[in-house]
Coordinates of C-alpha atoms in Angstrom, one line a residue:
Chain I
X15 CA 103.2 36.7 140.7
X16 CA 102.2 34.8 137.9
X17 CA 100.5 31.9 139.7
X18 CA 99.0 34.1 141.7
X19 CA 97.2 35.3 139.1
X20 CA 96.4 32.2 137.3
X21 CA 94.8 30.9 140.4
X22 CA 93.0 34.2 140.9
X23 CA 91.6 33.6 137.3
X24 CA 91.0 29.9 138.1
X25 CA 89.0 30.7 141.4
X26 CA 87.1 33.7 141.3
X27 CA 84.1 32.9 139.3
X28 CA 83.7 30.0 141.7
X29 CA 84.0 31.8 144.4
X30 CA 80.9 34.2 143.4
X31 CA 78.8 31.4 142.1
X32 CA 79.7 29.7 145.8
X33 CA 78.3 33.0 147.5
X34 CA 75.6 33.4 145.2
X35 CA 74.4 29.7 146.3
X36 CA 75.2 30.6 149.5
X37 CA 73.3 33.9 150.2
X38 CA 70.1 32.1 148.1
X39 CA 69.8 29.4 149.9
X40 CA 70.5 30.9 153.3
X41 CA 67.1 31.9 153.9
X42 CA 63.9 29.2 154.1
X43 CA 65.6 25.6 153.9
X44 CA 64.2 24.1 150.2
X45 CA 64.1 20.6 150.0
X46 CA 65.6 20.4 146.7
X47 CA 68.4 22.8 146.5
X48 CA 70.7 22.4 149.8
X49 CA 72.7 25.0 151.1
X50 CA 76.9 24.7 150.7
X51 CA 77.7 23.5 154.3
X52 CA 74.9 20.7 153.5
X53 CA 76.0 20.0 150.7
X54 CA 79.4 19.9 151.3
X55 CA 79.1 17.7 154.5
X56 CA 77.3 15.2 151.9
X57 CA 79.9 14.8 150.0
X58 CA 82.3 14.2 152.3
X59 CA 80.3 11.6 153.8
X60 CA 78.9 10.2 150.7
X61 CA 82.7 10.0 148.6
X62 CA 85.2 9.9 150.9
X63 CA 84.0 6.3 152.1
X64 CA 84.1 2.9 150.9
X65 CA 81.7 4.2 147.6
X66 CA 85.3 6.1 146.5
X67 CA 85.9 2.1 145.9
X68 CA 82.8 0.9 145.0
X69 CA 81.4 3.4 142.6
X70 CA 84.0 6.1 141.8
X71 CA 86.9 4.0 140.7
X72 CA 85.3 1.8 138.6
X73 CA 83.3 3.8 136.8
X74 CA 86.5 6.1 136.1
X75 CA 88.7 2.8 135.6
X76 CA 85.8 2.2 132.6
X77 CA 85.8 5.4 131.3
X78 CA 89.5 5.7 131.2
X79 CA 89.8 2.4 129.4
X80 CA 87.0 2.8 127.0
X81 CA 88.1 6.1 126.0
X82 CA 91.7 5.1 125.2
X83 CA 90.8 2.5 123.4
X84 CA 88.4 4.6 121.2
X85 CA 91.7 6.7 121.0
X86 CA 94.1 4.1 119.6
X87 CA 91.0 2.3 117.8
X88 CA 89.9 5.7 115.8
X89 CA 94.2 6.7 115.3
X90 CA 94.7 3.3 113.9
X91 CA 91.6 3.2 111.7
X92 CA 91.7 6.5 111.0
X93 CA 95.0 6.3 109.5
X94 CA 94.7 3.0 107.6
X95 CA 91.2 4.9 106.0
X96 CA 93.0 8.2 105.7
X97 CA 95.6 6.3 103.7
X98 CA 93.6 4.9 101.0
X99 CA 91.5 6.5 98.9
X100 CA 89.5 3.3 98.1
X101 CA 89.1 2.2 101.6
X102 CA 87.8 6.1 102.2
X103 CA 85.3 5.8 99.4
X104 CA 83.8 2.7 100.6
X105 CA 83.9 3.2 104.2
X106 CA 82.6 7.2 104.5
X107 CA 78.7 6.5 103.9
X108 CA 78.7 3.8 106.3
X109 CA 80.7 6.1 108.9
X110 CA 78.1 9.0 108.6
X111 CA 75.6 6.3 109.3
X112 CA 77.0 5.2 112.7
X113 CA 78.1 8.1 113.3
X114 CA 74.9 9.5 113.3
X115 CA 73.5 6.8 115.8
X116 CA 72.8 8.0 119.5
X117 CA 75.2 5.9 121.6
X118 CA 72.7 5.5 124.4
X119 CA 70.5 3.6 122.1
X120 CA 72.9 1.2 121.7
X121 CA 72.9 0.1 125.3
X122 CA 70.4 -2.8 125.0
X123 CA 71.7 -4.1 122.1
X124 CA 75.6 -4.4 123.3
X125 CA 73.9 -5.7 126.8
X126 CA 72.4 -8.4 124.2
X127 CA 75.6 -8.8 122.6
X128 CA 78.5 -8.6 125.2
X129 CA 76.3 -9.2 128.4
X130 CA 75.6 -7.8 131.2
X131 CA 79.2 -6.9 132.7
X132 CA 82.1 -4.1 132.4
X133 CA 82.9 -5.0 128.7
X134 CA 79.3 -3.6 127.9
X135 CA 79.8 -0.5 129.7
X136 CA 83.2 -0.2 127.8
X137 CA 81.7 -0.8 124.6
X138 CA 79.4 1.9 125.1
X139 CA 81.8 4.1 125.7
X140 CA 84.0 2.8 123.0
X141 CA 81.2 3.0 120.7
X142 CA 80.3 7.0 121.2
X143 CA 84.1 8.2 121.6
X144 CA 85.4 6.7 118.6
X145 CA 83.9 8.8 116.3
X146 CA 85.3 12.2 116.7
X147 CA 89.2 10.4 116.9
X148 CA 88.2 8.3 113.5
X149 CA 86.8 11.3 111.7
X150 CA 89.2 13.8 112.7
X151 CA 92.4 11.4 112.0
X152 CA 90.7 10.8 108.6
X153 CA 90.8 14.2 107.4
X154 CA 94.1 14.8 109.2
X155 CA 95.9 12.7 107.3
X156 CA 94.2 13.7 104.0
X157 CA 94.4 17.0 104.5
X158 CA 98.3 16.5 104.8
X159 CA 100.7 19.1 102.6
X160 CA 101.3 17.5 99.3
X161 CA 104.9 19.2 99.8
X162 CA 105.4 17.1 102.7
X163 CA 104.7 13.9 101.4
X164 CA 107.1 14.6 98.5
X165 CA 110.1 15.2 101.0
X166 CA 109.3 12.3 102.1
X167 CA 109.0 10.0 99.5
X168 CA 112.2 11.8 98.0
X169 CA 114.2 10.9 101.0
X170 CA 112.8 7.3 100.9
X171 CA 110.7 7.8 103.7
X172 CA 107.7 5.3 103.4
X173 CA 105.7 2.6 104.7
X174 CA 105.8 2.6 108.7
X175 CA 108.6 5.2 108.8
X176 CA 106.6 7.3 106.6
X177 CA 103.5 7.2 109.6
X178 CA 106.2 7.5 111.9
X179 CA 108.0 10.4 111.4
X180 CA 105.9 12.3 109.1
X181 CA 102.1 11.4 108.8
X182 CA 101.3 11.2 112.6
X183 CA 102.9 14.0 113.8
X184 CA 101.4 16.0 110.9
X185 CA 97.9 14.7 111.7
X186 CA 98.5 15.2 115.3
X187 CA 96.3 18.5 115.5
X188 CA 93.4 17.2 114.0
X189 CA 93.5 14.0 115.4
X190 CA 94.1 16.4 119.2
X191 CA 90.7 18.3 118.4
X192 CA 88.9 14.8 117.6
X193 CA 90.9 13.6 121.5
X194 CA 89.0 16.4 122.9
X195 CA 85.7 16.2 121.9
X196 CA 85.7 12.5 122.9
X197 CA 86.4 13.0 126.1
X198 CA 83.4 15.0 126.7
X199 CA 81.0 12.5 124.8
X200 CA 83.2 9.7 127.1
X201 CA 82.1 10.8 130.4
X202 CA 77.9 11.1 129.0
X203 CA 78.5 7.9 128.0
X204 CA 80.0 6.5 131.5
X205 CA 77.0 7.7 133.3
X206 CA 74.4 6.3 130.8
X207 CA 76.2 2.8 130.1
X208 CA 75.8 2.9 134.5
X209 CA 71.6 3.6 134.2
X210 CA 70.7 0.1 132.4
X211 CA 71.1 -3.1 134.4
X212 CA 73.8 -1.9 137.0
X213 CA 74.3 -2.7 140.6
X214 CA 77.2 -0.4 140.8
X215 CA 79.1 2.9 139.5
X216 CA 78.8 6.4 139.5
X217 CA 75.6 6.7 137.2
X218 CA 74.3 3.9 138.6
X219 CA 74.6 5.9 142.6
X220 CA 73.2 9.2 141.5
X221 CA 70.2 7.7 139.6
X222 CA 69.5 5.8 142.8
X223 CA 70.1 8.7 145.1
X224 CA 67.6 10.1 142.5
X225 CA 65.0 7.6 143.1
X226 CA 65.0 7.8 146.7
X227 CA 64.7 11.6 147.2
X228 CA 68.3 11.4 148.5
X229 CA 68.3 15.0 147.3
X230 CA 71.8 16.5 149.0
X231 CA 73.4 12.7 147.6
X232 CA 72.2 13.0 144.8
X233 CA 73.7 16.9 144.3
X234 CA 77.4 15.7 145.9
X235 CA 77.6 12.8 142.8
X236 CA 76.4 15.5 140.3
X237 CA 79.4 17.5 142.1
X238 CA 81.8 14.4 141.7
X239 CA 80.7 14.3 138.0
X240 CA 82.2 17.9 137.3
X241 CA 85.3 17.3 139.2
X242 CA 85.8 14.8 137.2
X243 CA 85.4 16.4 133.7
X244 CA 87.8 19.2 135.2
X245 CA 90.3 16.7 136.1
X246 CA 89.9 15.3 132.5
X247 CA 90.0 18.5 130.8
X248 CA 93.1 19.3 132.8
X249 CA 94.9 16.2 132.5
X250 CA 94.3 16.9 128.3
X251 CA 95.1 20.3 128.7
X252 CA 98.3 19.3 129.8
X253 CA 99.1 16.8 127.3
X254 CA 98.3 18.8 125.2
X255 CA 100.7 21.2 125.1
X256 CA 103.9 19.4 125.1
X257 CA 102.3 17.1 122.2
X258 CA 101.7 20.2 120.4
X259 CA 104.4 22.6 122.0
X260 CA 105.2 23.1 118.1
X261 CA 101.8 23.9 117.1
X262 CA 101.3 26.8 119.1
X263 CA 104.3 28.2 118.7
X264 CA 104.0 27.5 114.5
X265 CA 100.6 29.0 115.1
X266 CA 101.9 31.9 117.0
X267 CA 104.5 33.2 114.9
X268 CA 102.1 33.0 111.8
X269 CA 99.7 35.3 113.5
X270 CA 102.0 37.4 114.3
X271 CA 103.5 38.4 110.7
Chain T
X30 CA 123.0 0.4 77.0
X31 CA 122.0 3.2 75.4
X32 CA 122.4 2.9 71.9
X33 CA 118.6 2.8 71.1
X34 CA 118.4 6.3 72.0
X35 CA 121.5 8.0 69.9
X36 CA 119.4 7.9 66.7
X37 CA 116.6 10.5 67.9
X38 CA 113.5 10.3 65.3
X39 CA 111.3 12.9 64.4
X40 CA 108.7 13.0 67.2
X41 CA 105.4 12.3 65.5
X42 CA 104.2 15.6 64.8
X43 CA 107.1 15.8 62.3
X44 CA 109.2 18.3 64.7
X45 CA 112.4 17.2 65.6
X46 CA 113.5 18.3 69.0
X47 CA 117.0 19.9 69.6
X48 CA 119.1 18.5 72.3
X49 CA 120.9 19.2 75.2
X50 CA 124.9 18.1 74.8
X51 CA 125.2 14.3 75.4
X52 CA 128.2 12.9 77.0
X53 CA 129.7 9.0 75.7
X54 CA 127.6 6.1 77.3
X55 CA 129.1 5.1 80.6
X56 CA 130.1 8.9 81.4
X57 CA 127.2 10.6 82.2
X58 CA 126.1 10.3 86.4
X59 CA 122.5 11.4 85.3
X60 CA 121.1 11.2 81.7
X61 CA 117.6 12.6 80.6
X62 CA 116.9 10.8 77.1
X63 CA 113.9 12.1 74.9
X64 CA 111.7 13.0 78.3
X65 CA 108.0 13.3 77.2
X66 CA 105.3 14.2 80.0
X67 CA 101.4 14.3 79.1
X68 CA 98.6 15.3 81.6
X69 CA 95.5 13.5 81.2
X70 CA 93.2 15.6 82.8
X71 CA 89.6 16.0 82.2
X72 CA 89.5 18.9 79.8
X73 CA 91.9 16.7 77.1
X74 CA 95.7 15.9 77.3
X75 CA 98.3 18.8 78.7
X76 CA 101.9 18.4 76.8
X77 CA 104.3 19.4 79.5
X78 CA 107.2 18.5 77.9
X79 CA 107.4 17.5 74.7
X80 CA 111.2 15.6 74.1
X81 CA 114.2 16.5 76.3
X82 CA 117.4 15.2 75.9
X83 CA 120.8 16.2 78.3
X84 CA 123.3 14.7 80.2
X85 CA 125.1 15.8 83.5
X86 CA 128.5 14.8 83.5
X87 CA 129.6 13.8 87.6
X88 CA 130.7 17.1 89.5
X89 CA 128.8 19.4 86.9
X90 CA 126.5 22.1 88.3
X91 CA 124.0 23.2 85.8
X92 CA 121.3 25.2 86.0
X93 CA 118.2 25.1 83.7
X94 CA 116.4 28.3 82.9
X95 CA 113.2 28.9 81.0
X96 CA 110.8 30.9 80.6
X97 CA 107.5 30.4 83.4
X98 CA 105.7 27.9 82.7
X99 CA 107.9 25.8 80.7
X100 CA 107.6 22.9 82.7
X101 CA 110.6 23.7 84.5
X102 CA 109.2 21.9 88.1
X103 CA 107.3 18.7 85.8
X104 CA 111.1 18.6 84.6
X105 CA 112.6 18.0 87.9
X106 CA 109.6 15.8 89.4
X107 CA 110.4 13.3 86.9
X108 CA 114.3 13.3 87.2
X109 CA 113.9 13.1 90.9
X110 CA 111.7 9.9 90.2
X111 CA 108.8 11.5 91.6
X112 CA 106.3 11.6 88.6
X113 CA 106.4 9.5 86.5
X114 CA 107.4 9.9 82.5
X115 CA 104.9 9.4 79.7
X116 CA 108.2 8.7 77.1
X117 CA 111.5 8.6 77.4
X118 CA 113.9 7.6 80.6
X119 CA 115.9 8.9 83.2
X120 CA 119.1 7.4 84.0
X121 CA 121.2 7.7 87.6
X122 CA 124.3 5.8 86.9
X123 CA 122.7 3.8 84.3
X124 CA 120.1 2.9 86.4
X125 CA 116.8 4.0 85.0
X126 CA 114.9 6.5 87.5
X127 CA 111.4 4.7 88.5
X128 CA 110.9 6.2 92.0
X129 CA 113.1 8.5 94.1
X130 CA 116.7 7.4 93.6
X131 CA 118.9 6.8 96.8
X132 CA 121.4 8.7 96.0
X133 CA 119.3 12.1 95.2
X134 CA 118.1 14.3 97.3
X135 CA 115.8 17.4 96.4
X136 CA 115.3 20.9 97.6
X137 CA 112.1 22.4 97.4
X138 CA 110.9 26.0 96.6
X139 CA 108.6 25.9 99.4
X140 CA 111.1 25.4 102.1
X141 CA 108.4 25.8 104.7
X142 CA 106.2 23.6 103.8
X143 CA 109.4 21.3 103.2
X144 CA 110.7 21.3 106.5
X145 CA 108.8 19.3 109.3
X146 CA 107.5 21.9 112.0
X147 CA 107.3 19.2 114.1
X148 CA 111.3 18.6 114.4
X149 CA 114.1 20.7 115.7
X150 CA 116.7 22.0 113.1
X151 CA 119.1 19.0 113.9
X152 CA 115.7 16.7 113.5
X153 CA 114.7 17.8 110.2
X154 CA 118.5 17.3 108.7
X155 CA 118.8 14.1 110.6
X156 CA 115.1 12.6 109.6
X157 CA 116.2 11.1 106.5
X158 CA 119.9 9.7 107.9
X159 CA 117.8 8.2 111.0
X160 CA 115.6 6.5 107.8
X161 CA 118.4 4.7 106.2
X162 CA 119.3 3.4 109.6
X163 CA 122.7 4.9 109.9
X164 CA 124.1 4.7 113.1
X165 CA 123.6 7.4 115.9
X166 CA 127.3 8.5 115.7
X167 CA 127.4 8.9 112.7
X168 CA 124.3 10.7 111.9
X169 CA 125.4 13.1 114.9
X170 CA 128.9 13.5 112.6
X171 CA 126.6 14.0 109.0
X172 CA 124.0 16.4 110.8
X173 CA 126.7 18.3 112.2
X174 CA 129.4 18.9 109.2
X175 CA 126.3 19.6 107.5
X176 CA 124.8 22.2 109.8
X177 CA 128.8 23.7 109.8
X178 CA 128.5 24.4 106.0
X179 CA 125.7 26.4 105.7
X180 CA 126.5 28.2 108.8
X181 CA 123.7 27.1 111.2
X182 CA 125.8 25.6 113.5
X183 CA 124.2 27.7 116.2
X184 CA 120.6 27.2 116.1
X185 CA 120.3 23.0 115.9
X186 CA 117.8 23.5 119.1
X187 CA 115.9 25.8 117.3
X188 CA 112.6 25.0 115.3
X189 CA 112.7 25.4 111.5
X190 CA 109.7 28.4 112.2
X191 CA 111.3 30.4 114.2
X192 CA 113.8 30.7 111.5
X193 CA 113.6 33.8 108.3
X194 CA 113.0 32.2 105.4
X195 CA 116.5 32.4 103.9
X196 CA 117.8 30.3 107.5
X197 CA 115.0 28.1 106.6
X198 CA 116.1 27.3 103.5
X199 CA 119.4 26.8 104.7
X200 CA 118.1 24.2 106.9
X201 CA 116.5 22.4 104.1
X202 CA 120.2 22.6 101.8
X203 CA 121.6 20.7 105.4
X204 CA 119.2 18.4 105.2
X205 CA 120.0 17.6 101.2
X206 CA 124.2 18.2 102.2
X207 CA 123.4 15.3 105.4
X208 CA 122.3 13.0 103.2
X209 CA 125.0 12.5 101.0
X210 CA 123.3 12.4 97.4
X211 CA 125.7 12.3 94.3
X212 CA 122.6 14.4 92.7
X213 CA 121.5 17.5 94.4
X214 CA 118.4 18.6 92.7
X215 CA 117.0 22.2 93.6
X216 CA 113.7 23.7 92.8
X217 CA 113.9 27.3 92.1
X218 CA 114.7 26.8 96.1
X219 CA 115.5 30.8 96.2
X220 CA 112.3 32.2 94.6
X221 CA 110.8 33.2 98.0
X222 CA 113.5 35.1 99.6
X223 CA 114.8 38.3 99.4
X224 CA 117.7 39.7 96.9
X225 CA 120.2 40.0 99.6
X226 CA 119.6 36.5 101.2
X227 CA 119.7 35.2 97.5
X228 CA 123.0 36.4 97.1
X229 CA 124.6 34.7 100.2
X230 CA 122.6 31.4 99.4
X231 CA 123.8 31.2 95.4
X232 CA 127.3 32.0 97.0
X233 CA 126.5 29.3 99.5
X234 CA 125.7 26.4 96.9
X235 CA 128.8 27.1 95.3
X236 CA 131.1 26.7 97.9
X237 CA 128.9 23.5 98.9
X238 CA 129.0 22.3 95.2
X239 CA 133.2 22.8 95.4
X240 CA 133.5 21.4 99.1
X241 CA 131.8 18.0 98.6
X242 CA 131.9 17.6 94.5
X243 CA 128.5 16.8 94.2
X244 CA 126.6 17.1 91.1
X245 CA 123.6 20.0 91.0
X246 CA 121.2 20.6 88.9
X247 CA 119.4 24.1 90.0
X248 CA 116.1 25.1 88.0
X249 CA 115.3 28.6 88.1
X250 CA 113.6 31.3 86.1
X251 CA 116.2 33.7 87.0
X252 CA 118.7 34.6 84.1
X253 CA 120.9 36.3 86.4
X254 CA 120.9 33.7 88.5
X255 CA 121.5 30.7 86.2
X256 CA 124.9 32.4 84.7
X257 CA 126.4 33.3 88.3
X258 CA 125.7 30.1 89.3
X259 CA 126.3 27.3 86.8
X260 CA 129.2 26.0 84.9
X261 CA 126.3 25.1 82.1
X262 CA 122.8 26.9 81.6
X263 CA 120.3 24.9 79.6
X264 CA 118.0 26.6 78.5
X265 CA 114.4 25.5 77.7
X266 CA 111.8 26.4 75.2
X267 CA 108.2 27.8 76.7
X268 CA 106.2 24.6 76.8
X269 CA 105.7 21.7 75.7
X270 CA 109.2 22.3 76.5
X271 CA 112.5 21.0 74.2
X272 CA 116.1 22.5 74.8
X273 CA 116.5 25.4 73.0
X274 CA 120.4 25.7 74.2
X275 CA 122.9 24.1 75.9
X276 CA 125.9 26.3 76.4
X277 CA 128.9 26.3 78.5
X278 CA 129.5 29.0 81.1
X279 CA 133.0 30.0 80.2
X280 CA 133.4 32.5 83.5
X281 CA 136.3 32.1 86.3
X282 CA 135.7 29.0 89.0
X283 CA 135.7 32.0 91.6
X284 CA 132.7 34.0 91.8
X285 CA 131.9 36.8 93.3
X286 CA 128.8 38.7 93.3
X287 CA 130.2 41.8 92.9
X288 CA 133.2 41.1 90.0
X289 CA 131.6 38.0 88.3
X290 CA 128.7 40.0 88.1
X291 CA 130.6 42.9 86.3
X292 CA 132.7 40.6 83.9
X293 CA 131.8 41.6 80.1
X294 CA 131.5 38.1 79.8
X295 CA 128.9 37.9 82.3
X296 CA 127.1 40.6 80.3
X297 CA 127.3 39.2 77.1
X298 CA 126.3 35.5 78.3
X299 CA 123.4 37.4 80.2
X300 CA 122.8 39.0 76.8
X301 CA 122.5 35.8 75.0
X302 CA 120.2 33.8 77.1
X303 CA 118.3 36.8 77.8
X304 CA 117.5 36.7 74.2
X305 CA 117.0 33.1 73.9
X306 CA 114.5 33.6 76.2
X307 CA 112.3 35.6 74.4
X308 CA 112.9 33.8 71.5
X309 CA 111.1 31.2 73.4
X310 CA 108.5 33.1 74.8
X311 CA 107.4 34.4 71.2
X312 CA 106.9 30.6 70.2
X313 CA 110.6 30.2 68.4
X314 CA 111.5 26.4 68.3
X315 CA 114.8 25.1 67.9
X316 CA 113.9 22.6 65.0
X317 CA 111.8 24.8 63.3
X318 CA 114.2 27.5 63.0
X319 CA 117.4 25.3 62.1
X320 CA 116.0 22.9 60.3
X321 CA 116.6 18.7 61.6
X322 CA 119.2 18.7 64.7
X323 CA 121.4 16.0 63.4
X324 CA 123.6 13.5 65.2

């Protein structure tokens, strides 16, 4: 009963929009906007081919490795900048600056820098996603209960133990909102990193399919796009929780009283 | 070794500081000699405590009471090696206290901000064993004993949040029991719970204090509390803070809330700090009232 519901909640505003596109476009064919069979026929034909190889995996093989090592990168700077107050002082005006920067116009200067190649495209990604991770594991672990830190330095808890056991875990749902918003920023950044000076890749096909009035192509990669933030929002979803299993439930019992 | 200190001077603004009772060098497991603590802040220079001197013999439990905001927590932050002291010293078995001592453990007044959300029940008490790399059968021995005495054997699966505040707190005593410290320093660790849950949890350090012959020192503003509890009550002066009495709690080893607490000796030693007390709060010094506290 209770699946059945969750995937009544999960598929019935699809469903509608699906009908919706369906009953508009069932009249006069339009040249820009194909109807669901079309489209759907596309995508097949389009994805489920060699380009699931081609473009699809490496562009999400990229996008999965730039944006967990913007993940460990921001955790492990985050943390050592968290940790000390000088290092914080020094470092924060420089970190609104980057921060500040539009990834996408770092592009051609990485391309200058790394090359032409995959490490670019990782770098780009890197270079957008960090953020978020950095700044929300910074004021994670200053934000940390004061009460906390005592226990722990009483019961001689310190140095790598101290990040360990203590420091980490209480960062972790900061440093989960910063995981979040990264994900997001790491997908725009896959399909941009794809538009310069590439031959392959998910941003790369679409932008083509684009150019050459590929309309219903162009539609099924914008499709394959989605699926894939839903997969990623899932997949964090589910981390998530048992990460944080204690959270909620800390959470939930505080709202409750 | 600390000979230096049994001549106490006149503190520079020509009051002499009274002193809590001092035990022969060698004797004492935890001695507090002429404790000064000064915040600097921005606004000038807060005297927290002016000049405390006391001993705790090993196996004592002795409570401190004063009146709020005697610097009754600044106290206890610079025994357990937390803060650190502007003057005087803090000896753990003639060791001099500069950072948290091994063998001390504290409990908190916020319990749940004390305990890690994060871990389980048997987590939280086995944190700090896991720490100082005792071995897994072992620690599974500590945790458990530990969870046995303050009767919370039944919940080690549990998380410390889904406890009431008095399990909680019980949770955090495990933790401190686990660990093995010769001192067990507590924080007004009952301030937040309810009367009944008190009662069970002052009952419940006794019986910990008389099972493993550890040495507590319990700070709390309760007068009631400090007498039922302790085989000494020190009490403090209102800040910056000197000892304005160090007496013995002469009431039977048993207690019990009910007849303890209706002893005539109860009354009468309830009677006399309660009137030390305000003494203190109206600004009465020891020195100043009994002339130079001699040697």
């Amino acid at each position: 009963m209770k699946t059945l519901k969750f995937i009544g909640y999960l598929l019935t505003l699809p469903v509608i929009l699906l009908l919706w596109w369906w009953v508009a476009t069932s009249g006069e064919p339009n040249f820009f906007v194909p109807t669901p069979a079309k489209l759907a026929e596309t995508f097949v034909n389009t994805w489920i081919s060699e380009r699931l190889f081609t473009d699809v995996l490496p562009s999400v093989t990229r996008l999965a490795l730039g944006v967990l090592a913007a993940i460990v990168l921001g955790i492990a700077l985050g943390l050592a900048v968290g940790l000390n107050r000088t290092l914080r002082a020094l470092t924060e005006p420089v970190f609104e600056f980057f921060r500040a920067l539009p990834p996408p116009v770092l592009v051609p200067v990485l391309m200058l820098l790394v090359g032409i190649n995959d490490g670019m495209k990782i770098a780009v990604i890197i270079s957008g996603c960090i953020w978020p991770v950095l700044l929300n594991t910074i004021e994670g672990v200053r934000s940390i209960d004061p009460v906390q830190n005592e226990t722990s330095r009483s019961y001689g808890i310190s140095g790598f133990n101290q990040i360990r056991y203590q420091i980490l875990p209480a960062a972790t749902p900061t440093i989960m909102a910063g995981v979040r918003q990264c994900l997001s920023i790491g997908l725009i950044l896959m399909v941009i990193s794809e538009m310069f000076a590439s031959s392959s890749g998910l941003g790369f096909s679409i932008v083509q399919f684009q150019r050459s009035f590929a309309v219903p192509e162009m539609w099924s990669g914008i499709v394959v796009l989605g699926l894939i933030g839903v997969a990623l929002s899932f997949i964090f979803q589910w981390c998530e929780r048992r990460v944080l299993r204690w959270y909620h439930g800390l959470k939930e019992v505080e709202h409750a009283v | 070794m600390q000979s230096d200190t049994s001549t106490t001077a006149p503190q520079g603004d020509g009051v002499t500081a009274s002193r809590g009772r001092t035990l022969p060098d060698g004797e004492a497991l935890l001695s507090v000699r002429n404790l000064k603590k000064v915040y600097r802040t921005d606004g000038g220079d807060i005297e927290a405590v002016r000049n405390l001197t006391f001993d705790l013999g090993r196996g004592e439990l002795v409570c401190l009471v004063g009146p709020s905001g005697s610097g009754k927590t600044t106290l206890l932050k610079c025994i357990a090696g937390l803060m650190g002291t502007t003057d005087g010293e803090v000896r753990l078995d003639g060791q001099k206290v500069t950072g948290p001592p091994k063998k001390m453990a504290v409990v908190f007044q916020e319990y749940g901000r004390s305990l890690f959300p994060w871990l389980r029940v048997a987590d939280n008490v086995e944190l700090p064993l896991k720490n100082a790399s005792i071995p897994k059968a072992e620690r599974k021995r500590l945790v458990a004993e530990a969870l046995e005495a303050v009767g919370l054997a039944h919940v080690p699966r549990s998380y410390p949040w889904q406890l009431s505040g008095g399990m909680q707190q019980r949770v955090a005593i495990a933790r401190a029991v686990a660990y093995q410290p010769e001192v067990l320093l507590m924080d007004e660790p009952f301030a937040a719970v309810d009367a009944q849950t008190r009662a069970d949890l002052e009952d419940l350090i006794r019986s910990v204090w008389k099972k493993l012959g550890v040495t507590v020192l319990f700070v709390t503003h309760d007068i009631d509390e400090s007498i039922y509890l302790g085989e000494r009550v020190i009490i403090l002066s209102s800040s910056p803070t000197v000892v304005q009495e160090d007496i013995v709690i002469d009431l039977p080893a048993e207690r019990d809330q009910l007849e303890t607490r209706s002893l005539p000796r109860f009354t009468e030693l309830r009677h006399h700090v309660y009137a030390e007390i305000q003494r203190a709060k109206q600004g009465h010094r020891p020195a100043e009232a009994a002339g130079v506290v001699t040697e």
